[in-house]
C-alpha positions as protocol buffer text, in pm:
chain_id: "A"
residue {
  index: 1
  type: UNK
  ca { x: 3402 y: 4168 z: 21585 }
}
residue {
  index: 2
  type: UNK
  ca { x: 3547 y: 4401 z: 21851 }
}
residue {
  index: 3
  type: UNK
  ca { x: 3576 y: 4316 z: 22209 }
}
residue {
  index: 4
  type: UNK
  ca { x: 3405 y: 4514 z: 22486 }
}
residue {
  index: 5
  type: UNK
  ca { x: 3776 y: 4617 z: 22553 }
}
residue {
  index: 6
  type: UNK
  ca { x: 3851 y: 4727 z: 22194 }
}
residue {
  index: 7
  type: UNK
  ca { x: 3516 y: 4944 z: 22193 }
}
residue {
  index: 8
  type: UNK
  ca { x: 3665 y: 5116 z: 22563 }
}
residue {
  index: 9
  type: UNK
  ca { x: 3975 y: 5170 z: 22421 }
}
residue {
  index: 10
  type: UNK
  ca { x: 3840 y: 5339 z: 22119 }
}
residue {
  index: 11
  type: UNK
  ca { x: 3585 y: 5531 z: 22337 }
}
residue {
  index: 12
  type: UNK
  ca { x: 3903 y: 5645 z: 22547 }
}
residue {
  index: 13
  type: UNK
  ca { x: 4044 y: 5761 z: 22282 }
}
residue {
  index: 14
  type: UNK
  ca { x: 3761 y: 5975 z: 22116 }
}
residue {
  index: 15
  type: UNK
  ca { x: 3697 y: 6142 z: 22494 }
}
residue {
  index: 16
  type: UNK
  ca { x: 4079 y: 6224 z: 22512 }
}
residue {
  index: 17
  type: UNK
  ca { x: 4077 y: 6363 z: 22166 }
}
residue {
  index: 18
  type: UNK
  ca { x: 3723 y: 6538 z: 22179 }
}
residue {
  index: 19
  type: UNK
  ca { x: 3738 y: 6440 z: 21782 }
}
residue {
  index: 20
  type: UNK
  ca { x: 3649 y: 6098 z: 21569 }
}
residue {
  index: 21
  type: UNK
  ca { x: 3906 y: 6205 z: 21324 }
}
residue {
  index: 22
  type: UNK
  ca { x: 4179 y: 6232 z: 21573 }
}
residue {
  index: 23
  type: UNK
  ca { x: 4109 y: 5877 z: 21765 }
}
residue {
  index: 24
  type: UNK
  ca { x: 4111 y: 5718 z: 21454 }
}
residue {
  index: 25
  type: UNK
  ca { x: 4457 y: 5819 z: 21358 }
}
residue {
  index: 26
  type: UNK
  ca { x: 4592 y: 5758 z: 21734 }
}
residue {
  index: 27
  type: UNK
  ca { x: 4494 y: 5420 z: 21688 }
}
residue {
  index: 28
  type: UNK
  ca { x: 4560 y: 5320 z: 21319 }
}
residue {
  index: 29
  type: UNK
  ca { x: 4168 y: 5269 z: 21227 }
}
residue {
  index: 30
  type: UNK
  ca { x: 3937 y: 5450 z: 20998 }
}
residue {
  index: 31
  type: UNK
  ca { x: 3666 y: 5736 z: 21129 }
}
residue {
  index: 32
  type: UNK
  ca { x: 3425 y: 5534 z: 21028 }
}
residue {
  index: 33
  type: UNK
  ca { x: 3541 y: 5240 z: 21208 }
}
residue {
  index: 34
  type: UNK
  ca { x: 3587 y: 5488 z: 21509 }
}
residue {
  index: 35
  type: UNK
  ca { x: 3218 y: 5632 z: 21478 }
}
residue {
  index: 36
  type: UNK
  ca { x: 3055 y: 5271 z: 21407 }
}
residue {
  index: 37
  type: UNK
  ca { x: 3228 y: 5165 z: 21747 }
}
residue {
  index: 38
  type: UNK
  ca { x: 3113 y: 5410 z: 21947 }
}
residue {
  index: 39
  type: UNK
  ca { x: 2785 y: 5335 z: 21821 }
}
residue {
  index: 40
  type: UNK
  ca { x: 2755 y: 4966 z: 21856 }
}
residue {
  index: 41
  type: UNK
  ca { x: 2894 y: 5077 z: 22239 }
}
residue {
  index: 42
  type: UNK
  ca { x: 2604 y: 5333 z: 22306 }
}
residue {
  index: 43
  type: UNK
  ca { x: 2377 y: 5071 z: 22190 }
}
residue {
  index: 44
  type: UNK
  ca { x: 2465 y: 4814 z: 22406 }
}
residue {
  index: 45
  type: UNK
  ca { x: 2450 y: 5075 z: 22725 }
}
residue {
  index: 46
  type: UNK
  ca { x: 2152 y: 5210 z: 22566 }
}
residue {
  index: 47
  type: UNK
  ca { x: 2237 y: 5549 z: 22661 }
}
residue {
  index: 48
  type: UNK
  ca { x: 2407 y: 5840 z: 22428 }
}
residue {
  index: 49
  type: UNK
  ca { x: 2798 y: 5860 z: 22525 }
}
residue {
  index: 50
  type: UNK
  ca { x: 2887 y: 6213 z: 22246 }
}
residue {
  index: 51
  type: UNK
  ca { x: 2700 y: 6506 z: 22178 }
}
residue {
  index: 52
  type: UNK
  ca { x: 2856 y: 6617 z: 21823 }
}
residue {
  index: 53
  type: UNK
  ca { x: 2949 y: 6998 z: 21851 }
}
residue {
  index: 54
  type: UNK
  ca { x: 3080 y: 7224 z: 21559 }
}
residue {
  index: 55
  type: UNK
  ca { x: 3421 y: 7190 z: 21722 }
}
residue {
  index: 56
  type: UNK
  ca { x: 3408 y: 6813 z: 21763 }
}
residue {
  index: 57
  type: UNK
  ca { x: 3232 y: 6639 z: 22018 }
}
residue {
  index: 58
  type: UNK
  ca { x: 3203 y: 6601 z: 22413 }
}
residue {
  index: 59
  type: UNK
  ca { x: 3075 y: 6369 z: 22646 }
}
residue {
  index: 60
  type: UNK
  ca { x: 2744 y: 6378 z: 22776 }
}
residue {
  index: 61
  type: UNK
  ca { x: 2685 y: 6294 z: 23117 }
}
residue {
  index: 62
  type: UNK
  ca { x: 2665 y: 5947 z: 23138 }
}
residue {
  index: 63
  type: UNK
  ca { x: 2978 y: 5915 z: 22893 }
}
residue {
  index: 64
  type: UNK
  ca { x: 3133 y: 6170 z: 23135 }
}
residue {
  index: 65
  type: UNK
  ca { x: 3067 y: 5936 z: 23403 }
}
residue {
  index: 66
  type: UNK
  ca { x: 3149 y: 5629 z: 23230 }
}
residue {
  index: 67
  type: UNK
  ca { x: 3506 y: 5792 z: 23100 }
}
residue {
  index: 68
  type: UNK
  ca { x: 3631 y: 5804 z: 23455 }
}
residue {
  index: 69
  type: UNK
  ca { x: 3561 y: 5467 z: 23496 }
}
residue {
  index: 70
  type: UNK
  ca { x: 3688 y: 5326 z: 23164 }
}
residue {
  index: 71
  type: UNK
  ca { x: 4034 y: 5618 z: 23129 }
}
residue {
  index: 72
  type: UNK
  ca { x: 4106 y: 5474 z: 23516 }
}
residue {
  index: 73
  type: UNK
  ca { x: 4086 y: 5101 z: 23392 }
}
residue {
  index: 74
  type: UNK
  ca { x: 4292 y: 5135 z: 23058 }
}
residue {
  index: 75
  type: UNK
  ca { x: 4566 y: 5290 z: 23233 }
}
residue {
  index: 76
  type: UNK
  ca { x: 4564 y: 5044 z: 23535 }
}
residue {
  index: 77
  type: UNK
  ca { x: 4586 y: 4768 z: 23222 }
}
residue {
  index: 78
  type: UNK
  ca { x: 4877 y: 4881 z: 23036 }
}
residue {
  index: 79
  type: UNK
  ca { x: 5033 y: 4947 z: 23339 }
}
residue {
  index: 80
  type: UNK
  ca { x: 5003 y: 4593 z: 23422 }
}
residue {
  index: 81
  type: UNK
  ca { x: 5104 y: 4572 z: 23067 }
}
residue {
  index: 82
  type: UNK
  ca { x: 5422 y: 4731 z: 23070 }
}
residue {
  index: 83
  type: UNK
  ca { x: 5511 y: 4571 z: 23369 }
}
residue {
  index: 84
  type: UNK
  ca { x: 5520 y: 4245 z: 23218 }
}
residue {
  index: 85
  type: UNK
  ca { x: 5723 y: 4370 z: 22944 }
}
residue {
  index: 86
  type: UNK
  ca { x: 5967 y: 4498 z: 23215 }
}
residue {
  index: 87
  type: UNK
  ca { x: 5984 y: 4158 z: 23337 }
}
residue {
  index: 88
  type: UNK
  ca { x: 6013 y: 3999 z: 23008 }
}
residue {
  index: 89
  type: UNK
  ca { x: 6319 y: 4223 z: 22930 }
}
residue {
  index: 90
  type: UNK
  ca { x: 6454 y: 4171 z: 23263 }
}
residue {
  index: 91
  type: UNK
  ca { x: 6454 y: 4569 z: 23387 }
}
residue {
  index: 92
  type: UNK
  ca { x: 6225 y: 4521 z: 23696 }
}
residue {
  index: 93
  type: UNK
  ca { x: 6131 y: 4273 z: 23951 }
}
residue {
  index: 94
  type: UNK
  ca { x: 6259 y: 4068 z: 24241 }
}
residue {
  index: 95
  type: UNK
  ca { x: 6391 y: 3684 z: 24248 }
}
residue {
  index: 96
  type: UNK
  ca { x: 6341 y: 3531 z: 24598 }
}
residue {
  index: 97
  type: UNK
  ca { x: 6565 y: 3271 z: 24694 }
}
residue {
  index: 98
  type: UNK
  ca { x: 6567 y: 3006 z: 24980 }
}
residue {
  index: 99
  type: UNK
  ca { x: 6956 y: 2946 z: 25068 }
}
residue {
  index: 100
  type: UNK
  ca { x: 7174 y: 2809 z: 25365 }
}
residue {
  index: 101
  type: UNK
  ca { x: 7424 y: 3003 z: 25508 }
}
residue {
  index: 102
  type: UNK
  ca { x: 7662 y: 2774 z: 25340 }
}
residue {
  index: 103
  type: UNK
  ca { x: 7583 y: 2750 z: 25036 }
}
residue {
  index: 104
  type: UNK
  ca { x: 7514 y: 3103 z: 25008 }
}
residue {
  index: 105
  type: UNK
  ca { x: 7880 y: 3262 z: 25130 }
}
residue {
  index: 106
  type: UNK
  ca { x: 8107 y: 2967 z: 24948 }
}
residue {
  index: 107
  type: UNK
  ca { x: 7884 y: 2859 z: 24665 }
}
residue {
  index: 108
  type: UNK
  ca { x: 7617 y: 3097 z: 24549 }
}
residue {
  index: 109
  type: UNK
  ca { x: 7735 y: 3474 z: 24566 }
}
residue {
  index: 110
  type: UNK
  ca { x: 7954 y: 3465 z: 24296 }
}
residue {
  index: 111
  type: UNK
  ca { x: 7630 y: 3375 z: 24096 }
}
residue {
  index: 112
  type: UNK
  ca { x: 7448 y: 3693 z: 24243 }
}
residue {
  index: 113
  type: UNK
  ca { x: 7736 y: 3915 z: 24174 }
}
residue {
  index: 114
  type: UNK
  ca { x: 7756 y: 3820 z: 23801 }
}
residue {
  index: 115
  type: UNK
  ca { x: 7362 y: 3854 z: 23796 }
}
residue {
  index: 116
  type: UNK
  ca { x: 7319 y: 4177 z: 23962 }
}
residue {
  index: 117
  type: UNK
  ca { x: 7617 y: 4312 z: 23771 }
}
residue {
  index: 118
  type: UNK
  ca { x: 7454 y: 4193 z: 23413 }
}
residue {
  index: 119
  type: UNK
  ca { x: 7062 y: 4274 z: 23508 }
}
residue {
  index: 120
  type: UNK
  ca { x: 7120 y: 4548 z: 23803 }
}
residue {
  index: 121
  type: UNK
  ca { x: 6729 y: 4641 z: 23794 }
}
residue {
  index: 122
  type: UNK
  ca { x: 6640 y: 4277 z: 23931 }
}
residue {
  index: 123
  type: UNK
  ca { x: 6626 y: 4247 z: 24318 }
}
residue {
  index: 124
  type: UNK
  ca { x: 6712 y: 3968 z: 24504 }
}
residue {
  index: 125
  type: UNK
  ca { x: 6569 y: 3887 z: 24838 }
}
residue {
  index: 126
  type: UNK
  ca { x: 6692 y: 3622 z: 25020 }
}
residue {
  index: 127
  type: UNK
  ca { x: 6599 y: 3380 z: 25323 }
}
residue {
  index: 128
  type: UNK
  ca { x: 6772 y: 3113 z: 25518 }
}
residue {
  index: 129
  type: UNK
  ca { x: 6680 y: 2771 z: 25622 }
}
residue {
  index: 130
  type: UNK
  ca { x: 6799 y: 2416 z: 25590 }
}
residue {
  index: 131
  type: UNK
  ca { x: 6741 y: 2248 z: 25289 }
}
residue {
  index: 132
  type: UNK
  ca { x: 6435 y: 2046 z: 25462 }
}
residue {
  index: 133
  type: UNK
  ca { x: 6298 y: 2400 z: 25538 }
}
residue {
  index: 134
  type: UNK
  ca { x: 6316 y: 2523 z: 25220 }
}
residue {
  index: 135
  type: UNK
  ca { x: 6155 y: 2270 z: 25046 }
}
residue {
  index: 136
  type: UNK
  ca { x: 5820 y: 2325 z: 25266 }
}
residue {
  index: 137
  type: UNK
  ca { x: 5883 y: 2722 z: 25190 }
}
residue {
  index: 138
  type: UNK
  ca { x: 5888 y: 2701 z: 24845 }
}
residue {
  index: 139
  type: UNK
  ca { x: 5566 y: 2476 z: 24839 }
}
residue {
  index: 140
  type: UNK
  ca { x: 5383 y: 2750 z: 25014 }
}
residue {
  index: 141
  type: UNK
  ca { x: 5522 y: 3041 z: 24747 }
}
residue {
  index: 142
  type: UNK
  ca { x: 5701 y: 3206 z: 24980 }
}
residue {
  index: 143
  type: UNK
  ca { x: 5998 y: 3141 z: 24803 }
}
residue {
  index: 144
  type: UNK
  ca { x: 6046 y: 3156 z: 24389 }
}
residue {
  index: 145
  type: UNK
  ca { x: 6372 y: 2890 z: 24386 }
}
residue {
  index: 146
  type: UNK
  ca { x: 6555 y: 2703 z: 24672 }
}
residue {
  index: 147
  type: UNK
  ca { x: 6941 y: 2627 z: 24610 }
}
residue {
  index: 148
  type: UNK
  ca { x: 6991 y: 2296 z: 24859 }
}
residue {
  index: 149
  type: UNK
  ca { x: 7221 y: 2040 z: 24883 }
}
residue {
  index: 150
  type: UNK
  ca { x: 7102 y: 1705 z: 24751 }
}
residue {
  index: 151
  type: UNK
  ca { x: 6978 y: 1433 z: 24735 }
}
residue {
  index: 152
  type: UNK
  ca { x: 6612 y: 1550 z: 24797 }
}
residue {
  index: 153
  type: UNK
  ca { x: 6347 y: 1318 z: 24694 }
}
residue {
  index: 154
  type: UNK
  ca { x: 6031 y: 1478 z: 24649 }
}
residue {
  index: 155
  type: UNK
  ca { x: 5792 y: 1416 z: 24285 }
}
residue {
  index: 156
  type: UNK
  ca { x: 5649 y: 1800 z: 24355 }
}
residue {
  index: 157
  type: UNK
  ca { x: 6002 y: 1944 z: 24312 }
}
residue {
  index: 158
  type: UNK
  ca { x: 6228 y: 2013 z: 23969 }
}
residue {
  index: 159
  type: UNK
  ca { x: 6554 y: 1955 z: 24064 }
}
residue {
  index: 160
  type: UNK
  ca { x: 6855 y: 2041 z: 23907 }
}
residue {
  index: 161
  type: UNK
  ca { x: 7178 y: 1921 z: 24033 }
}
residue {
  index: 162
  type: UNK
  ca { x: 7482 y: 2269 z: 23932 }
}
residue {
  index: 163
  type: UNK
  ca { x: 7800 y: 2165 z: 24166 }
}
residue {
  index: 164
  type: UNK
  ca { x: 7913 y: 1814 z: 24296 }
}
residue {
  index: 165
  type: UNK
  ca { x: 8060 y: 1843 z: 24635 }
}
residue {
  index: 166
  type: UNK
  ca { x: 8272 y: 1625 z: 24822 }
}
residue {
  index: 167
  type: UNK
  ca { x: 8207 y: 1503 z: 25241 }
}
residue {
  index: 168
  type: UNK
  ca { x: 8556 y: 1445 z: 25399 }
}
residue {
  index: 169
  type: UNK
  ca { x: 8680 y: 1420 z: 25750 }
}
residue {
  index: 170
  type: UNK
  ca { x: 8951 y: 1710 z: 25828 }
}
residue {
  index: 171
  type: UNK
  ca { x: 9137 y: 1752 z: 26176 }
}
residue {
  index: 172
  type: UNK
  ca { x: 9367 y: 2000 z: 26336 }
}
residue {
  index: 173
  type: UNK
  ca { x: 9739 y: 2008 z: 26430 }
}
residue {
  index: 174
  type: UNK
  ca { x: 9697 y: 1764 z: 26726 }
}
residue {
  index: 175
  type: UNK
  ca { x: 9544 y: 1427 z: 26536 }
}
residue {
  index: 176
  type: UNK
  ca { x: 9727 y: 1529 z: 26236 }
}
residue {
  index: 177
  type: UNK
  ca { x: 10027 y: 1265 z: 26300 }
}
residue {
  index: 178
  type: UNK
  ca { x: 9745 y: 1005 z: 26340 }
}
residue {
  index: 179
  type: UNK
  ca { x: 9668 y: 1014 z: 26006 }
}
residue {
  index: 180
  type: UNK
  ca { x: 9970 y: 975 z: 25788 }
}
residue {
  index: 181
  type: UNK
  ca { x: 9814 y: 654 z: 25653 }
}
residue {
  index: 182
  type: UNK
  ca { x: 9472 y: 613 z: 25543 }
}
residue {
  index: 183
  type: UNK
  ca { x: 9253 y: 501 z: 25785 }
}
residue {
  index: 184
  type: UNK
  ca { x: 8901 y: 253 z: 25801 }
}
residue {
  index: 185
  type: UNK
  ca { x: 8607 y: 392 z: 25919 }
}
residue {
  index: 186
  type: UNK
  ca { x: 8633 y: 181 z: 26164 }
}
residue {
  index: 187
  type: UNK
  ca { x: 8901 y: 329 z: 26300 }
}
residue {
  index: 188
  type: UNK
  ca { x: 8797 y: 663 z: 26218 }
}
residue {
  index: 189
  type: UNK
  ca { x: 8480 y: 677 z: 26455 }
}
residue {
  index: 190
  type: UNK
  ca { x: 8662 y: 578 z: 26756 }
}
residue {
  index: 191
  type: UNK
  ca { x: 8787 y: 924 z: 26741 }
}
residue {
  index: 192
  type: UNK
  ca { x: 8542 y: 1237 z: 26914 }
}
residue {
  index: 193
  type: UNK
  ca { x: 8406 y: 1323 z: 26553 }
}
residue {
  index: 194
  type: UNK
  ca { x: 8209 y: 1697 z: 26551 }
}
residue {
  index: 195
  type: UNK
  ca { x: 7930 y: 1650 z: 26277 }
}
residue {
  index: 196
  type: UNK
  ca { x: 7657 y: 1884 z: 26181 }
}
residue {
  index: 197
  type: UNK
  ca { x: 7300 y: 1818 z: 26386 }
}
residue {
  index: 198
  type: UNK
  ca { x: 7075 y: 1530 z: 26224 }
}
residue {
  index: 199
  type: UNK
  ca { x: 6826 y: 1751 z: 26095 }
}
residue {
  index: 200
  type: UNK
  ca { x: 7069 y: 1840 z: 25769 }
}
residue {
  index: 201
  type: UNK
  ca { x: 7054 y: 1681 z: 25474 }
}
residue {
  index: 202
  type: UNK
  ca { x: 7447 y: 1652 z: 25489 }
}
residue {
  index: 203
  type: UNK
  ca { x: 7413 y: 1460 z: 25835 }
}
residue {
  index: 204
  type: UNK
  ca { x: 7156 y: 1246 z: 25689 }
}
residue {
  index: 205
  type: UNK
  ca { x: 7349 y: 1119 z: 25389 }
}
residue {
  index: 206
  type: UNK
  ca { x: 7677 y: 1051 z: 25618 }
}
residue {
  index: 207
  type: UNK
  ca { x: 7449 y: 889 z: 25879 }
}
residue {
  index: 208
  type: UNK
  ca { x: 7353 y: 643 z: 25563 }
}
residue {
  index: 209
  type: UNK
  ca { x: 7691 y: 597 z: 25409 }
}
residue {
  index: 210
  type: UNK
  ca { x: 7803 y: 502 z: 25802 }
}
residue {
  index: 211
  type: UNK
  ca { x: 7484 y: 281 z: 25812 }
}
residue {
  index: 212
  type: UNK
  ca { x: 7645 y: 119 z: 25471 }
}
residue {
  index: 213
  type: UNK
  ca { x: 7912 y: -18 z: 25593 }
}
residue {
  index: 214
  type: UNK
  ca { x: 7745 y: -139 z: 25938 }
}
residue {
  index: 215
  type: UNK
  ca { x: 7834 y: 186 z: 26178 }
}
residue {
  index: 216
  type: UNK
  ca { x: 7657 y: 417 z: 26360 }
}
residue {
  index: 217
  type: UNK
  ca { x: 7743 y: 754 z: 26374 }
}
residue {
  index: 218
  type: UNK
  ca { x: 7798 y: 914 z: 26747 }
}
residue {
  index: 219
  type: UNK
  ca { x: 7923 y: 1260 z: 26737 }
}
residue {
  index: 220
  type: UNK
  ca { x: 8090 y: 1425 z: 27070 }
}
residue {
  index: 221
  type: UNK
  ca { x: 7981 y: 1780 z: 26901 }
}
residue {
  index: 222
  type: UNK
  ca { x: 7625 y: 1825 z: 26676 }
}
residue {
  index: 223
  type: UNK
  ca { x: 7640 y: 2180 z: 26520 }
}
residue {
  index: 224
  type: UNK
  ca { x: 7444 y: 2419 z: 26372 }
}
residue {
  index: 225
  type: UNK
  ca { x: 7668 y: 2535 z: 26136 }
}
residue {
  index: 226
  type: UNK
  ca { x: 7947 y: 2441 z: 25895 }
}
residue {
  index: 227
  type: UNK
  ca { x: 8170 y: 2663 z: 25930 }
}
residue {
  index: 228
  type: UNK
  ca { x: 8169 y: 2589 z: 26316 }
}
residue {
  index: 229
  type: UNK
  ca { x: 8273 y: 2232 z: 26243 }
}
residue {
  index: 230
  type: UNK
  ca { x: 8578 y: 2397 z: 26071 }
}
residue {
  index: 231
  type: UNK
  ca { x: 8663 y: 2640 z: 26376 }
}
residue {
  index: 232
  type: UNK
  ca { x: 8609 y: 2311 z: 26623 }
}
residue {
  index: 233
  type: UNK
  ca { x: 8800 y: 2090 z: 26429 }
}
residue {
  index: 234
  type: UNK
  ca { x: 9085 y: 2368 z: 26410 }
}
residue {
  index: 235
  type: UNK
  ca { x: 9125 y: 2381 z: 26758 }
}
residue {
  index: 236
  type: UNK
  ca { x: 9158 y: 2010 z: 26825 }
}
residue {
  index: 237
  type: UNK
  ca { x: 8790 y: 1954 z: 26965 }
}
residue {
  index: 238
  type: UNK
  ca { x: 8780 y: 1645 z: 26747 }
}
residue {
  index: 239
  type: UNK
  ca { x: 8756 y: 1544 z: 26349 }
}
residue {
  index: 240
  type: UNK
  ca { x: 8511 y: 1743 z: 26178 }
}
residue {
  index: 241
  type: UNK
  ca { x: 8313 y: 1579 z: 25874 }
}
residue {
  index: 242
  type: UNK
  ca { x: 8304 y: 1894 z: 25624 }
}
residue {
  index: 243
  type: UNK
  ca { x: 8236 y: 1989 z: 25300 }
}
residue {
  index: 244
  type: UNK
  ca { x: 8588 y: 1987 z: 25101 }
}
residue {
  index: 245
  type: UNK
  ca { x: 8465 y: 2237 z: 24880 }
}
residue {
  index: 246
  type: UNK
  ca { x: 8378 y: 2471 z: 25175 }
}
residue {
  index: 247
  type: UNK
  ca { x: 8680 y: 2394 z: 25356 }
}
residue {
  index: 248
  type: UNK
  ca { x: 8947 y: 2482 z: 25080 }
}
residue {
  index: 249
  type: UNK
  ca { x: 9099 y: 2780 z: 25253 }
}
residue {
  index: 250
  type: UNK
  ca { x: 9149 y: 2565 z: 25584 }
}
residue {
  index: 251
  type: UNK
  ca { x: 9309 y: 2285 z: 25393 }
}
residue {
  index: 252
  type: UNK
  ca { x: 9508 y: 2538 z: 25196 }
}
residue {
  index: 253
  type: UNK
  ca { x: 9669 y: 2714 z: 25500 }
}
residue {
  index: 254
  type: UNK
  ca { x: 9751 y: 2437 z: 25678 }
}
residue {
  index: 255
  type: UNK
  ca { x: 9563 y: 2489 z: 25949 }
}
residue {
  index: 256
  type: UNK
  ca { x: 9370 y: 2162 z: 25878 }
}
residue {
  index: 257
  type: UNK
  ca { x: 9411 y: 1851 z: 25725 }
}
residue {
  index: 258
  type: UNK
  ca { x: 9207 y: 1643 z: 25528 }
}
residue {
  index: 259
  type: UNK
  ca { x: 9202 y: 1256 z: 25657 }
}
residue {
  index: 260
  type: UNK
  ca { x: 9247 y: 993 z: 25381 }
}
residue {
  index: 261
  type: UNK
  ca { x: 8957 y: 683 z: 25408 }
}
residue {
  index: 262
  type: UNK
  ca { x: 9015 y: 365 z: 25311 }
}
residue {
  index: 263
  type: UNK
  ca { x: 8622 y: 372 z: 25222 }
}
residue {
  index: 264
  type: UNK
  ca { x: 8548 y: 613 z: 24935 }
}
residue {
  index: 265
  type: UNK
  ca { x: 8257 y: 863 z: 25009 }
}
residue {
  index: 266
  type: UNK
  ca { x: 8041 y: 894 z: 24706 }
}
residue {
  index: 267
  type: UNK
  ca { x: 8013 y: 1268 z: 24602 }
}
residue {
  index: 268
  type: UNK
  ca { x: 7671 y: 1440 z: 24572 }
}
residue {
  index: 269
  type: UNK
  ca { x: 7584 y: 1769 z: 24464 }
}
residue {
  index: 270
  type: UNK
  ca { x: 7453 y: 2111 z: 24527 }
}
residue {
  index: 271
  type: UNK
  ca { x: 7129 y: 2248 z: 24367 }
}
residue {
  index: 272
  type: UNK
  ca { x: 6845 y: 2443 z: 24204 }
}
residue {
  index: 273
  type: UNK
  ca { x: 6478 y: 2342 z: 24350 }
}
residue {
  index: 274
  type: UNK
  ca { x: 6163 y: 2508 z: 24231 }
}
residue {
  index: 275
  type: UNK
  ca { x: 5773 y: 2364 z: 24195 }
}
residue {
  index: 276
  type: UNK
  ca { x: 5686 y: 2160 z: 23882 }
}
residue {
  index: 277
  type: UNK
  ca { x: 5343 y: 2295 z: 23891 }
}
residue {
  index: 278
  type: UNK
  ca { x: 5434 y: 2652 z: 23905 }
}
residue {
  index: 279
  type: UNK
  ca { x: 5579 y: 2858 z: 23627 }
}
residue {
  index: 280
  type: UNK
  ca { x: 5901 y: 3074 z: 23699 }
}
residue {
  index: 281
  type: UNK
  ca { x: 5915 y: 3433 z: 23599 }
}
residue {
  index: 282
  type: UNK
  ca { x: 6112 y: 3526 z: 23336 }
}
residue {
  index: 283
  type: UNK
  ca { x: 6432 y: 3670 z: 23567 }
}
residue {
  index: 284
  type: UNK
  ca { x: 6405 y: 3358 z: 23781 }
}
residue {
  index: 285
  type: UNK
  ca { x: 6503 y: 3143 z: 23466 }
}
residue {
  index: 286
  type: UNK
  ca { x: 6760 y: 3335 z: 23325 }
}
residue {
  index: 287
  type: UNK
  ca { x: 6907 y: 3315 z: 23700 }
}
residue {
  index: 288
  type: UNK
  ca { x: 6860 y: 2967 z: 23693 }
}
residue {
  index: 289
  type: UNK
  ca { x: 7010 y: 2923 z: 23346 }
}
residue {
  index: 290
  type: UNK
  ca { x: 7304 y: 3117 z: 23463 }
}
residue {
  index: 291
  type: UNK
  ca { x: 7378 y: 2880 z: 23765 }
}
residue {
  index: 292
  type: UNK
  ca { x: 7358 y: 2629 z: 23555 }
}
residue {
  index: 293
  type: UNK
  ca { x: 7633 y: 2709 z: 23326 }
}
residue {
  index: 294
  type: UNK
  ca { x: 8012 y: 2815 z: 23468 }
}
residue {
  index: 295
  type: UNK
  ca { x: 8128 y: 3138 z: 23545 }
}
């Protein structure tokens, strides 16, 4: 039995065409299929939609007034339709993505690059927090997928660890002939140290390795950002606790060095985030299966 849908589609079709004969071939069905459609749908509005003529037929009033309705609704729907199938196929929409400065410049533009350059009709819109931030975002929908440095411990979240990152301590050319030997940490706090503020997730797993081995951290400088720990650290404000990964041009010039522990910090990793109980649009997955795999 035909839907009320199929019957306004057919009756679309016969107003368009002002002919039976011509609906039925637009859409693949009989004229008698066509004819016994638009009667069971005059039947059920109990009014006449056609009036045959010798030329074809035309709406009668109320079909008149009904076709504006129904011609305005079947095009809104495969609109929406075709829409989807631009999504499906990856040649419209937008992927929003909670990121840290951070991770963004060192870690995740390459990963945008490749993306735009293979799907170039997908958007990207993109807004900055700390990871803490981003996980309340993206249970409010604001964002589609957070990319966050772990660990993050929360049941509501799918996480997906991409990159393991190392925490070191790095200092400039004044402490450098300190540290020729590994050193405890111990030893290592009694120098200024330039960390970044507690509300990080990076903070809070050095605060917890420190706490591990019976020390509190006391930073002279709590910053914002990481790549002001580098610039401190470079100009001898103290020994900066960094990202290695994020610090490789630093280390490679010279212009600071990395400090060798006696204590082995364990790595962790960077990360994909998104809701459990909320599915991901098709161009969000095959961004997510891209950061997933190497470049």
């Amino acid at each position: 039995m035909l839907s009320k849908l199929d019957l306004y589609r057919i009756f679309d079709a016969v107003a368009q065409n002002s002919s039976f004969s011509q609906a039925a071939k637009q859409l693949y069905l009989t004229q008698p299929a066509v004819s016994q459609s638009i009667m069971q749908l005059e039947n059920e509005l109990a009014v006449r939609l056609f009036k045959r003529t010798s030329k074809g037929v035309t709406l009668t009033q109320e079909g008149t007034l009904l076709y504006d309705y129904v011609h305005s609704a079947i095009h809104l729907i495969e609109s929406g339709e075709n829409k989807v199938q631009e999504l499906k196929t990856l040649t419209a929409g937008t992927i929003t993505i909670g990121v840290g400065d951070t991770i963004s410049r060192y870690y995740l533009l390459p990963y945008l690059e490749n993306f735009h350059r293979r799907y170039p009709d997908i958007k990207f819109k993109l807004i900055n927090g700390t990871t803490s931030e981003l996980c309340t975002i993206l249970k409010t929908g604001q964002i589609d997928i957070a990319i966050c440095n772990f660990p993050i411990e929360d049941d509501k979240l799918e996480l997906i660890p991409c990159q393991e990152i190392q925490d070191t301590f790095v200092c400039g050319e004044q402490y450098k002939k300190d540290f020729t030997n590994p050193i405890s940490l111990t030893e290592l706090v009694k120098y200024p140290l330039i960390c970044l503020d507690n509300a990080s997730i990076s903070r809070q797993f050095i605060d917890e390795f420190m706490e591990s081995h019976g020390i509190q951290l006391v930073p002279e400088f709590e910053l914002g950002a990481h790549d002001l720990l580098l610039d401190f650290a470079k100009i001898n404000l103290g020994i900066a606790c960094v990202t290695r990964e994020f610090a490789a041009d630093y280390l490679k010039d010279g212009s600071l060095t990395e400090i060798q522990l006696t204590e082995q910090i364990p790595k962790r990793s960077i990360g994909i985030c998104y809701l459990k109980s909320v599915p991901l649009n098709t161009a969000s997955l095959k961004f997510i299966a891209g950061m997933a795999s190497p470049l």
